[in-house]
């Protein structure tokens, strides 16, 4: 029987039917599988922790820094690459005074004069095919670069990743493609990038005309993709990249910035990539322009258009820089949107 899409029956459904599951921080650590526990002290007998739900297998339990939920038949694993806290500069929001930004941070119960930025990579299991959406900051000292360690905790061999799909070429999305020695981090994966993003960053003329602050970005792109010469597949917007996963053009943050729409059964997940940053600032105030957006006006226009649709159709959205695990619903509220995180569950 042909599968009926969510879009076909949108008028007759009351929103998404997908069950959400996940774990974050300490709660996940307490309920992690016994295989992740510290080894027993010599001379003692180890007693496995009881499974809080005996109907669930250990493999369904969550692990620290990962959060699993379902979109139709697709298992989505949100993997934290960590979080940075940066000082709030006068120009972090280009078109708002710093005191107004601080007021928004305070209103969200966040410290003033600093900005917490989370990084969340998504691993999609689509019919047994492992698809990684973006790769994180890569191995480096500090509070980021957690993806490979969490994959190990999940007992996922990087060589088992079938496909890596990149949204855009900022370093926190592509640096995880290569190891410290410059070799591919996911050696058997098909690598797919937006053709418009590739055309911009690989253009020597664009690099020569770029302001000094942007030249390092061009150089980093060339460094990261050098091991993949001749092996990078460039995709067009609106192309289906994997079963049910479509590329959606959302330029503004970068010239080829791409989001993704995942459909399975009656469920839809919009993977927004960097459509915006911290929700307390930019979801509530979609007209605020983040310093990271290369074309702020275009970024605002696509953000408003996209969020209006997600709110009206009650589609779940995953944000790369949203607080971990980065999945939420948006509701239209005045000139902005109300951010409603998904409900945490201990098992898939």
PDB file of N, CA, C and O in Angstrom, residues 132-191:
ATOM      1  N   UNK A 132      24.099  11.561   8.658  1.00  0.00           N
ATOM      2  CA  UNK A 132      24.536  12.580   9.612  1.00  0.00           C
ATOM      3  C   UNK A 132      24.337  13.951   8.984  1.00  0.00           C
ATOM      4  O   UNK A 132      24.815  14.210   7.869  1.00  0.00           O
ATOM      5  N   UNK A 133      23.611  14.822   9.684  1.00  0.00           N
ATOM      6  CA  UNK A 133      23.370  16.178   9.195  1.00  0.00           C
ATOM      7  C   UNK A 133      24.299  17.129   9.948  1.00  0.00           C
ATOM      8  O   UNK A 133      24.128  17.374  11.138  1.00  0.00           O
ATOM      9  N   UNK A 134      25.326  17.617   9.230  1.00  0.00           N
ATOM     10  CA  UNK A 134      26.407  18.430   9.785  1.00  0.00           C
ATOM     11  C   UNK A 134      27.280  17.591  10.723  1.00  0.00           C
ATOM     12  O   UNK A 134      26.922  16.460  11.090  1.00  0.00           O
ATOM     13  N   UNK A 135      28.442  18.134  11.095  1.00  0.00           N
ATOM     14  CA  UNK A 135      29.439  17.303  11.783  1.00  0.00           C
ATOM     15  C   UNK A 135      30.023  17.920  13.048  1.00  0.00           C
ATOM     16  O   UNK A 135      30.822  17.287  13.722  1.00  0.00           O
ATOM     17  N   UNK A 136      29.648  19.171  13.366  1.00  0.00           N
ATOM     18  CA  UNK A 136      30.174  19.789  14.577  1.00  0.00           C
ATOM     19  C   UNK A 136      31.517  20.448  14.380  1.00  0.00           C
ATOM     20  O   UNK A 136      32.013  20.616  13.261  1.00  0.00           O
ATOM     21  N   UNK A 137      32.106  20.840  15.505  1.00  0.00           N
ATOM     22  CA  UNK A 137      33.336  21.628  15.520  1.00  0.00           C
ATOM     23  C   UNK A 137      34.602  20.818  15.277  1.00  0.00           C
ATOM     24  O   UNK A 137      35.673  21.385  15.086  1.00  0.00           O
ATOM     25  N   UNK A 138      34.509  19.495  15.340  1.00  0.00           N
ATOM     26  CA  UNK A 138      35.714  18.679  15.207  1.00  0.00           C
ATOM     27  C   UNK A 138      36.451  18.590  16.528  1.00  0.00           C
ATOM     28  O   UNK A 138      36.150  19.307  17.488  1.00  0.00           O
ATOM     29  N   UNK A 139      37.410  17.695  16.579  1.00  0.00           N
ATOM     30  CA  UNK A 139      38.154  17.496  17.818  1.00  0.00           C
ATOM     31  C   UNK A 139      39.012  18.703  18.161  1.00  0.00           C
ATOM     32  O   UNK A 139      39.838  19.140  17.373  1.00  0.00           O
ATOM     33  N   UNK A 140      38.792  19.255  19.327  1.00  0.00           N
ATOM     34  CA  UNK A 140      39.579  20.393  19.796  1.00  0.00           C
ATOM     35  C   UNK A 140      39.415  20.516  21.302  1.00  0.00           C
ATOM     36  O   UNK A 140      38.499  19.960  21.902  1.00  0.00           O
ATOM     37  N   UNK A 141      40.348  21.232  21.901  1.00  0.00           N
ATOM     38  CA  UNK A 141      40.266  21.427  23.351  1.00  0.00           C
ATOM     39  C   UNK A 141      39.110  22.355  23.681  1.00  0.00           C
ATOM     40  O   UNK A 141      38.729  23.206  22.893  1.00  0.00           O
ATOM     41  N   UNK A 142      38.546  22.164  24.863  1.00  0.00           N
ATOM     42  CA  UNK A 142      37.482  23.059  25.295  1.00  0.00           C
ATOM     43  C   UNK A 142      36.147  22.364  25.390  1.00  0.00           C
ATOM     44  O   UNK A 142      36.060  21.134  25.361  1.00  0.00           O
ATOM     45  N   UNK A 143      35.078  23.142  25.457  1.00  0.00           N
ATOM     46  CA  UNK A 143      33.748  22.584  25.736  1.00  0.00           C
ATOM     47  C   UNK A 143      33.004  22.081  24.515  1.00  0.00           C
ATOM     48  O   UNK A 143      31.818  21.791  24.600  1.00  0.00           O
ATOM     49  N   UNK A 144      33.662  21.990  23.350  1.00  0.00           N
ATOM     50  CA  UNK A 144      32.991  21.509  22.144  1.00  0.00           C
ATOM     51  C   UNK A 144      33.795  20.373  21.522  1.00  0.00           C
ATOM     52  O   UNK A 144      34.905  20.072  21.952  1.00  0.00           O
ATOM     53  N   UNK A 145      33.210  19.740  20.494  1.00  0.00           N
ATOM     54  CA  UNK A 145      33.881  18.624  19.843  1.00  0.00           C
ATOM     55  C   UNK A 145      33.515  17.286  20.450  1.00  0.00           C
ATOM     56  O   UNK A 145      34.341  16.375  20.520  1.00  0.00           O
ATOM     57  N   UNK A 146      32.253  17.123  20.872  1.00  0.00           N
ATOM     58  CA  UNK A 146      31.822  15.923  21.600  1.00  0.00           C
ATOM     59  C   UNK A 146      31.249  14.826  20.712  1.00  0.00           C
ATOM     60  O   UNK A 146      30.973  13.731  21.201  1.00  0.00           O
ATOM     61  N   UNK A 147      31.057  15.091  19.427  1.00  0.00           N
ATOM     62  CA  UNK A 147      30.302  14.169  18.583  1.00  0.00           C
ATOM     63  C   UNK A 147      30.922  12.784  18.536  1.00  0.00           C
ATOM     64  O   UNK A 147      30.237  11.766  18.732  1.00  0.00           O
ATOM     65  N   UNK A 148      32.213  12.687  18.295  1.00  0.00           N
ATOM     66  CA  UNK A 148      32.828  11.363  18.144  1.00  0.00           C
ATOM     67  C   UNK A 148      32.754  10.561  19.443  1.00  0.00           C
ATOM     68  O   UNK A 148      32.518   9.347  19.427  1.00  0.00           O
ATOM     69  N   UNK A 149      32.940  11.229  20.572  1.00  0.00           N
ATOM     70  CA  UNK A 149      32.848  10.521  21.848  1.00  0.00           C
ATOM     71  C   UNK A 149      31.449   9.991  22.107  1.00  0.00           C
ATOM     72  O   UNK A 149      31.281   8.879  22.613  1.00  0.00           O
ATOM     73  N   UNK A 150      30.442  10.779  21.732  1.00  0.00           N
ATOM     74  CA  UNK A 150      29.070  10.323  21.936  1.00  0.00           C
ATOM     75  C   UNK A 150      28.724   9.194  20.979  1.00  0.00           C
ATOM     76  O   UNK A 150      28.023   8.245  21.354  1.00  0.00           O
ATOM     77  N   UNK A 151      29.211   9.251  19.741  1.00  0.00           N
ATOM     78  CA  UNK A 151      29.018   8.127  18.827  1.00  0.00           C
ATOM     79  C   UNK A 151      29.603   6.847  19.413  1.00  0.00           C
ATOM     80  O   UNK A 151      29.015   5.765  19.301  1.00  0.00           O
ATOM     81  N   UNK A 152      30.748   6.973  20.061  1.00  0.00           N
ATOM     82  CA  UNK A 152      31.353   5.802  20.702  1.00  0.00           C
ATOM     83  C   UNK A 152      30.463   5.290  21.828  1.00  0.00           C
ATOM     84  O   UNK A 152      30.261   4.082  21.975  1.00  0.00           O
ATOM     85  N   UNK A 153      29.915   6.199  22.634  1.00  0.00           N
ATOM     86  CA  UNK A 153      29.006   5.794  23.707  1.00  0.00           C
ATOM     87  C   UNK A 153      27.768   5.089  23.153  1.00  0.00           C
ATOM     88  O   UNK A 153      27.208   4.200  23.797  1.00  0.00           O
ATOM     89  N   UNK A 154      27.345   5.511  21.976  1.00  0.00           N
ATOM     90  CA  UNK A 154      26.184   4.901  21.327  1.00  0.00           C
ATOM     91  C   UNK A 154      26.553   3.624  20.574  1.00  0.00           C
ATOM     92  O   UNK A 154      25.687   2.991  19.967  1.00  0.00           O
ATOM     93  N   UNK A 155      27.833   3.261  20.617  1.00  0.00           N
ATOM     94  CA  UNK A 155      28.361   2.091  19.910  1.00  0.00           C
ATOM     95  C   UNK A 155      28.130   2.197  18.403  1.00  0.00           C
ATOM     96  O   UNK A 155      27.782   1.224  17.724  1.00  0.00           O
ATOM     97  N   UNK A 156      28.335   3.412  17.880  1.00  0.00           N
ATOM     98  CA  UNK A 156      28.223   3.656  16.450  1.00  0.00           C
ATOM     99  C   UNK A 156      29.610   3.928  15.891  1.00  0.00           C
ATOM    100  O   UNK A 156      30.265   4.908  16.270  1.00  0.00           O
ATOM    101  N   UNK A 157      30.071   3.060  15.030  1.00  0.00           N
ATOM    102  CA  UNK A 157      31.367   3.210  14.386  1.00  0.00           C
ATOM    103  C   UNK A 157      31.274   4.327  13.346  1.00  0.00           C
ATOM    104  O   UNK A 157      30.380   4.305  12.492  1.00  0.00           O
ATOM    105  N   UNK A 158      32.163   5.331  13.384  1.00  0.00           N
ATOM    106  CA  UNK A 158      32.119   6.383  12.360  1.00  0.00           C
ATOM    107  C   UNK A 158      32.169   5.825  10.939  1.00  0.00           C
ATOM    108  O   UNK A 158      31.623   6.431  10.019  1.00  0.00           O
ATOM    109  N   UNK A 159      32.794   4.678  10.776  1.00  0.00           N
ATOM    110  CA  UNK A 159      32.868   4.067   9.446  1.00  0.00           C
ATOM    111  C   UNK A 159      31.525   3.495   9.003  1.00  0.00           C
ATOM    112  O   UNK A 159      31.361   3.129   7.831  1.00  0.00           O
ATOM    113  N   UNK A 160      30.567   3.412   9.927  1.00  0.00           N
ATOM    114  CA  UNK A 160      29.238   2.894   9.568  1.00  0.00           C
ATOM    115  C   UNK A 160      28.298   3.990   9.099  1.00  0.00           C
ATOM    116  O   UNK A 160      27.171   3.693   8.678  1.00  0.00           O
ATOM    117  N   UNK A 161      28.730   5.259   9.166  1.00  0.00           N
ATOM    118  CA  UNK A 161      27.894   6.360   8.673  1.00  0.00           C
ATOM    119  C   UNK A 161      27.843   6.275   7.144  1.00  0.00           C
ATOM    120  O   UNK A 161      28.878   6.280   6.473  1.00  0.00           O
ATOM    121  N   UNK A 162      26.653   6.197   6.600  1.00  0.00           N
ATOM    122  CA  UNK A 162      26.481   6.022   5.154  1.00  0.00           C
ATOM    123  C   UNK A 162      26.535   7.332   4.380  1.00  0.00           C
ATOM    124  O   UNK A 162      26.959   7.361   3.223  1.00  0.00           O
ATOM    125  N   UNK A 163      26.084   8.411   5.028  1.00  0.00           N
ATOM    126  CA  UNK A 163      25.916   9.662   4.298  1.00  0.00           C
ATOM    127  C   UNK A 163      26.096  10.835   5.254  1.00  0.00           C
ATOM    128  O   UNK A 163      25.601  10.810   6.381  1.00  0.00           O
ATOM    129  N   UNK A 164      26.838  11.851   4.815  1.00  0.00           N
ATOM    130  CA  UNK A 164      26.976  13.096   5.568  1.00  0.00           C
ATOM    131  C   UNK A 164      26.428  14.217   4.698  1.00  0.00           C
ATOM    132  O   UNK A 164      26.871  14.408   3.560  1.00  0.00           O
ATOM    133  N   UNK A 165      25.445  14.939   5.241  1.00  0.00           N
ATOM    134  CA  UNK A 165      24.801  16.046   4.527  1.00  0.00           C
ATOM    135  C   UNK A 165      25.159  17.339   5.246  1.00  0.00           C
ATOM    136  O   UNK A 165      24.915  17.477   6.450  1.00  0.00           O
ATOM    137  N   UNK A 166      25.736  18.275   4.535  1.00  0.00           N
ATOM    138  CA  UNK A 166      26.181  19.548   5.111  1.00  0.00           C
ATOM    139  C   UNK A 166      25.184  20.645   4.757  1.00  0.00           C
ATOM    140  O   UNK A 166      24.716  20.749   3.615  1.00  0.00           O
ATOM    141  N   UNK A 167      24.873  21.491   5.745  1.00  0.00           N
ATOM    142  CA  UNK A 167      23.911  22.585   5.530  1.00  0.00           C
ATOM    143  C   UNK A 167      24.573  23.848   4.990  1.00  0.00           C
ATOM    144  O   UNK A 167      23.994  24.556   4.166  1.00  0.00           O
ATOM    145  N   UNK A 168      25.762  24.155   5.493  1.00  0.00           N
ATOM    146  CA  UNK A 168      26.522  25.315   5.030  1.00  0.00           C
ATOM    147  C   UNK A 168      27.938  25.185   5.578  1.00  0.00           C
ATOM    148  O   UNK A 168      28.236  24.256   6.329  1.00  0.00           O
ATOM    149  N   UNK A 169      28.818  26.125   5.196  1.00  0.00           N
ATOM    150  CA  UNK A 169      30.244  25.901   5.385  1.00  0.00           C
ATOM    151  C   UNK A 169      30.865  26.656   6.557  1.00  0.00           C
ATOM    152  O   UNK A 169      32.085  26.817   6.601  1.00  0.00           O
ATOM    153  N   UNK A 170      30.114  27.117   7.522  1.00  0.00           N
ATOM    154  CA  UNK A 170      30.722  27.667   8.722  1.00  0.00           C
ATOM    155  C   UNK A 170      31.438  26.551   9.485  1.00  0.00           C
ATOM    156  O   UNK A 170      31.007  25.392   9.461  1.00  0.00           O
ATOM    157  N   UNK A 171      32.509  26.911  10.162  1.00  0.00           N
ATOM    158  CA  UNK A 171      33.416  25.890  10.702  1.00  0.00           C
ATOM    159  C   UNK A 171      32.770  24.971  11.726  1.00  0.00           C
ATOM    160  O   UNK A 171      33.149  23.801  11.846  1.00  0.00           O
ATOM    161  N   UNK A 172      31.783  25.456  12.473  1.00  0.00           N
ATOM    162  CA  UNK A 172      31.149  24.603  13.480  1.00  0.00           C
ATOM    163  C   UNK A 172      30.239  23.546  12.861  1.00  0.00           C
ATOM    164  O   UNK A 172      29.719  22.686  13.569  1.00  0.00           O
ATOM    165  N   UNK A 173      30.078  23.595  11.547  1.00  0.00           N
ATOM    166  CA  UNK A 173      29.272  22.599  10.841  1.00  0.00           C
ATOM    167  C   UNK A 173      30.129  21.641  10.012  1.00  0.00           C
ATOM    168  O   UNK A 173      29.709  20.512   9.767  1.00  0.00           O
ATOM    169  N   UNK A 174      31.328  22.075   9.600  1.00  0.00           N
ATOM    170  CA  UNK A 174      32.131  21.245   8.697  1.00  0.00           C
ATOM    171  C   UNK A 174      33.429  20.719   9.302  1.00  0.00           C
ATOM    172  O   UNK A 174      33.987  19.744   8.792  1.00  0.00           O
ATOM    173  N   UNK A 175      33.918  21.327  10.370  1.00  0.00           N
ATOM    174  CA  UNK A 175      35.239  20.928  10.866  1.00  0.00           C
ATOM    175  C   UNK A 175      35.272  19.486  11.350  1.00  0.00           C
ATOM    176  O   UNK A 175      36.334  18.853  11.370  1.00  0.00           O
ATOM    177  N   UNK A 176      34.122  18.937  11.741  1.00  0.00           N
ATOM    178  CA  UNK A 176      34.079  17.551  12.170  1.00  0.00           C
ATOM    179  C   UNK A 176      34.218  16.551  11.035  1.00  0.00           C
ATOM    180  O   UNK A 176      34.246  15.336  11.275  1.00  0.00           O
ATOM    181  N   UNK A 177      34.330  17.039   9.789  1.00  0.00           N
ATOM    182  CA  UNK A 177      34.521  16.141   8.652  1.00  0.00           C
ATOM    183  C   UNK A 177      35.896  15.483   8.654  1.00  0.00           C
ATOM    184  O   UNK A 177      36.077  14.408   8.063  1.00  0.00           O
ATOM    185  N   UNK A 178      36.884  16.144   9.272  1.00  0.00           N
ATOM    186  CA  UNK A 178      38.248  15.623   9.227  1.00  0.00           C
ATOM    187  C   UNK A 178      38.807  15.462  10.638  1.00  0.00           C
ATOM    188  O   UNK A 178      38.435  16.183  11.567  1.00  0.00           O
ATOM    189  N   UNK A 179      39.712  14.506  10.775  1.00  0.00           N
ATOM    190  CA  UNK A 179      40.398  14.278  12.034  1.00  0.00           C
ATOM    191  C   UNK A 179      41.597  15.209  12.136  1.00  0.00           C
ATOM    192  O   UNK A 179      41.933  15.943  11.194  1.00  0.00           O
ATOM    193  N   UNK A 180      42.273  15.159  13.269  1.00  0.00           N
ATOM    194  CA  UNK A 180      43.412  16.052  13.495  1.00  0.00           C
ATOM    195  C   UNK A 180      44.519  15.837  12.464  1.00  0.00           C
ATOM    196  O   UNK A 180      45.254  16.771  12.119  1.00  0.00           O
ATOM    197  N   UNK A 181      44.636  14.609  11.956  1.00  0.00           N
ATOM    198  CA  UNK A 181      45.677  14.332  10.968  1.00  0.00           C
ATOM    199  C   UNK A 181      45.236  14.633   9.538  1.00  0.00           C
ATOM    200  O   UNK A 181      45.963  14.350   8.570  1.00  0.00           O
ATOM    201  N   UNK A 182      44.022  15.192   9.389  1.00  0.00           N
ATOM    202  CA  UNK A 182      43.542  15.581   8.070  1.00  0.00           C
ATOM    203  C   UNK A 182      42.844  14.492   7.298  1.00  0.00           C
ATOM    204  O   UNK A 182      42.410  14.723   6.159  1.00  0.00           O
ATOM    205  N   UNK A 183      42.676  13.324   7.878  1.00  0.00           N
ATOM    206  CA  UNK A 183      41.972  12.239   7.195  1.00  0.00           C
ATOM    207  C   UNK A 183      40.471  12.326   7.458  1.00  0.00           C
ATOM    208  O   UNK A 183      40.044  12.899   8.473  1.00  0.00           O
ATOM    209  N   UNK A 184      39.645  11.747   6.585  1.00  0.00           N
ATOM    210  CA  UNK A 184      38.193  11.825   6.773  1.00  0.00           C
ATOM    211  C   UNK A 184      37.734  11.167   8.069  1.00  0.00           C
ATOM    212  O   UNK A 184      38.159  10.063   8.404  1.00  0.00           O
ATOM    213  N   UNK A 185      36.857  11.838   8.792  1.00  0.00           N
ATOM    214  CA  UNK A 185      36.335  11.305  10.056  1.00  0.00           C
ATOM    215  C   UNK A 185      35.291  10.218   9.820  1.00  0.00           C
ATOM    216  O   UNK A 185      35.092   9.361  10.680  1.00  0.00           O
ATOM    217  N   UNK A 186      34.641  10.259   8.657  1.00  0.00           N
ATOM    218  CA  UNK A 186      33.608   9.277   8.312  1.00  0.00           C
ATOM    219  C   UNK A 186      33.994   8.681   6.960  1.00  0.00           C
ATOM    220  O   UNK A 186      33.468   9.076   5.912  1.00  0.00           O
ATOM    221  N   UNK A 187      34.940   7.754   6.979  1.00  0.00           N
ATOM    222  CA  UNK A 187      35.662   7.369   5.758  1.00  0.00           C
ATOM    223  C   UNK A 187      34.827   6.723   4.669  1.00  0.00           C
ATOM    224  O   UNK A 187      35.214   6.744   3.502  1.00  0.00           O
ATOM    225  N   UNK A 188      33.676   6.154   4.994  1.00  0.00           N
ATOM    226  CA  UNK A 188      32.880   5.457   3.993  1.00  0.00           C
ATOM    227  C   UNK A 188      31.611   6.215   3.603  1.00  0.00           C
ATOM    228  O   UNK A 188      30.809   5.724   2.820  1.00  0.00           O
ATOM    229  N   UNK A 189      31.447   7.412   4.143  1.00  0.00           N
ATOM    230  CA  UNK A 189      30.201   8.151   3.933  1.00  0.00           C
ATOM    231  C   UNK A 189      30.189   8.889   2.600  1.00  0.00           C
ATOM    232  O   UNK A 189      31.206   9.445   2.164  1.00  0.00           O
ATOM    233  N   UNK A 190      29.022   8.924   1.973  1.00  0.00           N
ATOM    234  CA  UNK A 190      28.779   9.795   0.830  1.00  0.00           C
ATOM    235  C   UNK A 190      28.660  11.219   1.357  1.00  0.00           C
ATOM    236  O   UNK A 190      27.878  11.488   2.265  1.00  0.00           O
ATOM    237  N   UNK A 191      29.437  12.150   0.803  1.00  0.00           N
ATOM    238  CA  UNK A 191      29.455  13.528   1.289  1.00  0.00           C
ATOM    239  C   UNK A 191      28.681  14.413   0.330  1.00  0.00           C
ATOM    240  O   UNK A 191      28.992  14.483  -0.868  1.00  0.00           O
TER     241      UNK A 191
END
